[in-house]
């Protein structure tokens, strides 16, 4: 009896396996995801499409949240309501690929920065940022003319150094409180320095490709007729106005 039982078990296993579900198709993920450009609060993403044929399209994620679904295209414009990391998955029906590599909209934060009243000799009154958001204090002298973006003037304003000879120029405005993104208008060349106030600075043509850049500056202390200390949040993505 036992010699007949073993073949019977193998037959049952074969029937069980043969009647199972079809194997799930493996979908190749898109590659080379990148931020192609930014405009205000909009971001255009570009990528190399999945090599899998007949997919339905792509799902765009910001961190773990789905923010858009598009067809079989290699570019899409999205308007996220927060900073984060974008990834992309190709899909076909209910089947999804693995995630692509990610790209981020992260900001540069810095604290404990100090500049002095322009009338105080031998102390730096100017400040400038590179395109990645790294800041440096400068003396207000001719050799620093192309790297100073803002300074503390004799009226104790945070001001654009727009004097002659030509210095960099910026646009600045004091806002009512902490802001998630830079306003589109309302900028001037100077704003008075108030402790615990927030200012938004627009740097026209400042980025590496000649686009505008934006930063948020918080005055943490003000010593009238002496100096101010501040912290800032700088958005390195050119043309993008979001800070958080």
XYZ file of C-alpha atoms in Angstrom:
244
model
C 0.000 0.000 0.000
C 2.822 2.421 0.868
C 4.467 2.035 -2.570
C 1.282 3.411 -4.201
C 0.901 6.302 -1.730
C 4.079 8.220 -2.706
C 3.248 8.603 -6.457
C -0.240 9.733 -5.452
C 1.228 12.533 -3.308
C 3.395 13.729 -6.222
C 0.348 13.805 -8.498
C -1.533 15.984 -5.988
C 1.441 18.385 -5.732
C 1.673 18.657 -9.525
C -2.058 19.390 -9.808
C -1.844 21.967 -7.010
C 1.106 23.813 -8.565
C -0.279 23.618 -12.070
C -3.593 25.157 -11.029
C -1.989 28.138 -9.195
C -2.043 31.760 -10.331
C 0.102 32.942 -13.210
C 3.427 34.476 -12.217
C 3.283 38.261 -11.733
C 5.014 40.150 -14.535
C 8.137 41.981 -13.417
C 7.982 45.631 -14.509
C 11.276 47.450 -14.907
C 11.413 50.783 -13.058
C 12.125 54.078 -14.830
C 15.663 55.389 -14.472
C 17.582 58.676 -14.404
C 14.874 60.594 -12.549
C 15.888 64.264 -12.279
C 14.420 67.695 -11.671
C 14.421 69.282 -15.111
C 13.305 72.741 -13.948
C 11.232 74.676 -11.420
C 8.883 77.615 -11.839
C 7.408 79.182 -8.722
C 5.786 76.280 -6.872
C 5.828 73.918 -9.874
C 8.512 71.306 -10.504
C 9.109 69.514 -13.798
C 10.506 65.996 -13.471
C 12.193 64.100 -16.297
C 13.226 60.440 -16.570
C 14.158 57.556 -18.858
C 11.102 55.403 -19.419
C 10.720 51.805 -18.264
C 11.989 49.192 -20.710
C 8.887 47.066 -20.077
C 6.456 47.167 -23.004
C 2.777 48.130 -22.762
C 2.819 49.694 -19.305
C -0.061 51.987 -18.366
C 2.116 54.825 -17.104
C 3.912 56.125 -14.014
C 3.018 56.958 -10.430
C 4.799 59.971 -8.893
C 5.539 59.807 -5.164
C 6.639 62.524 -2.752
C 8.186 60.517 0.066
C 5.506 57.822 0.587
C 2.557 59.818 -0.792
C 1.179 59.570 -4.327
C 0.924 63.057 -5.819
C 0.271 62.292 -9.495
C -0.267 59.550 -12.060
C 0.763 60.078 -15.684
C 0.780 58.116 -18.920
C 3.712 56.761 -20.877
C 5.668 59.995 -20.976
C 9.208 60.954 -19.992
C 8.369 64.244 -18.257
C 5.699 65.642 -15.939
C 5.046 68.866 -13.999
C 3.822 68.563 -10.417
C 2.889 71.056 -7.685
C 3.836 69.494 -4.336
C 2.607 71.116 -1.117
C 5.742 70.252 0.866
C 9.434 69.508 0.462
C 10.582 65.915 0.164
C 12.035 63.219 -2.067
C 10.434 62.318 -5.398
C 10.430 58.757 -6.701
C 8.657 57.148 -9.634
C 7.127 53.714 -10.254
C 5.940 52.292 -13.559
C 2.613 50.454 -13.395
C 0.449 48.098 -15.429
C -2.964 47.409 -13.955
C -2.423 46.729 -10.266
C 1.189 45.730 -10.790
C 3.945 48.254 -9.981
C 7.664 48.365 -10.552
C 10.242 49.021 -7.888
C 10.885 52.685 -7.191
C 13.295 54.728 -9.273
C 16.159 56.584 -7.673
C 15.058 59.668 -5.743
C 15.555 63.415 -6.169
C 15.034 65.908 -3.358
C 13.896 69.500 -2.890
C 15.760 69.915 0.396
C 16.883 73.292 1.732
C 20.077 74.629 3.297
C 19.693 75.825 6.902
C 22.209 77.893 8.853
C 22.115 79.568 12.276
C 24.224 82.005 14.299
C 25.195 84.461 11.543
C 26.171 88.074 12.388
C 26.614 91.268 10.375
C 27.394 94.763 11.680
C 26.162 98.275 11.075
C 27.854 99.749 8.004
C 29.238 102.621 10.151
C 31.233 100.277 12.386
C 34.774 100.069 11.057
C 36.731 96.827 10.719
C 33.579 94.697 11.079
C 31.778 92.883 8.246
C 28.450 94.418 7.269
C 27.885 92.387 4.084
C 26.641 88.856 3.518
C 26.480 86.682 0.417
C 25.345 83.219 -0.625
C 26.623 80.818 -3.238
C 24.173 78.886 -5.440
C 24.061 75.988 -2.940
C 23.092 78.269 -0.054
C 26.433 78.470 1.710
C 26.735 81.911 3.320
C 29.758 84.116 3.991
C 30.229 87.440 5.801
C 32.166 90.133 3.922
C 33.696 93.506 4.497
C 32.092 96.125 2.281
C 35.067 96.680 -0.009
C 35.473 96.774 -3.767
C 36.970 93.299 -4.115
C 33.826 91.814 -2.518
C 31.457 93.722 -4.774
C 30.224 90.718 -6.766
C 29.644 88.391 -3.819
C 27.696 90.570 -1.365
C 23.948 90.024 -1.657
C 22.694 91.933 1.375
C 24.102 94.253 4.052
C 23.184 96.217 7.181
C 23.118 99.855 6.104
C 23.513 103.103 8.095
C 19.740 103.332 8.610
C 19.931 99.848 10.194
C 18.052 98.326 7.282
C 18.673 94.954 5.752
C 19.396 96.317 2.319
C 20.356 95.457 -1.202
C 23.875 96.711 -2.036
C 22.734 98.477 -5.194
C 25.142 101.400 -4.992
C 27.741 102.520 -7.552
C 30.072 100.931 -8.562
C 27.848 97.993 -9.467
C 27.240 95.510 -6.654
C 24.907 92.577 -6.589
C 21.269 93.519 -6.173
C 18.578 91.633 -4.323
C 14.934 92.112 -3.443
C 13.739 91.875 0.153
C 10.514 92.079 2.116
C 9.471 91.600 5.716
C 6.649 89.057 6.069
C 4.103 88.770 8.859
C 5.478 85.492 10.203
C 7.021 82.215 9.199
C 6.110 81.314 5.610
C 6.131 78.065 3.666
C 7.128 79.722 0.394
C 8.337 83.046 -0.990
C 5.728 85.561 -2.171
C 5.575 86.470 -5.847
C 5.615 90.241 -5.232
C 5.894 92.953 -2.608
C 9.693 93.208 -2.620
C 11.780 96.332 -2.176
C 15.442 97.252 -1.768
C 15.486 97.503 2.047
C 13.560 96.604 5.224
C 14.207 97.853 8.751
C 15.735 95.327 11.166
C 13.263 94.138 13.798
C 14.130 91.422 16.288
C 12.347 88.093 15.792
C 11.099 89.190 12.378
C 11.145 87.113 9.195
C 12.274 88.410 5.804
C 12.209 86.821 2.370
C 15.067 87.611 0.006
C 14.854 87.123 -3.746
C 18.200 86.831 -5.536
C 17.567 87.612 -9.222
C 19.684 85.610 -11.667
C 21.690 84.164 -8.795
C 21.710 80.457 -9.682
C 24.290 78.599 -11.710
C 22.060 78.645 -14.800
C 21.033 82.265 -14.261
C 17.656 81.661 -12.617
C 16.316 83.352 -9.490
C 16.873 81.894 -6.028
C 15.046 82.496 -2.748
C 15.815 82.421 0.966
C 14.025 83.075 4.242
C 15.911 85.018 6.912
C 14.949 85.218 10.601
C 16.512 87.939 12.773
C 17.171 86.209 16.083
C 18.609 89.277 17.851
C 19.034 92.983 17.120
C 21.530 95.274 18.832
C 20.549 98.714 17.535
C 23.406 100.698 15.959
C 25.649 97.686 16.395
C 24.763 94.362 14.754
C 22.139 91.733 14.050
C 22.250 87.956 14.271
C 20.173 85.732 12.044
C 19.413 82.278 10.766
C 18.270 81.382 7.271
C 16.648 78.783 5.074
C 17.941 78.766 1.487
C 16.219 76.949 -1.397
C 19.011 75.795 -3.787
C 16.600 74.705 -6.529
C 16.604 77.575 -8.994
C 13.242 79.179 -9.657
C 11.575 77.308 -6.768
C 9.892 79.371 -4.030
C 9.120 76.686 -1.414
C 10.989 76.612 1.930
C 9.146 73.750 3.697
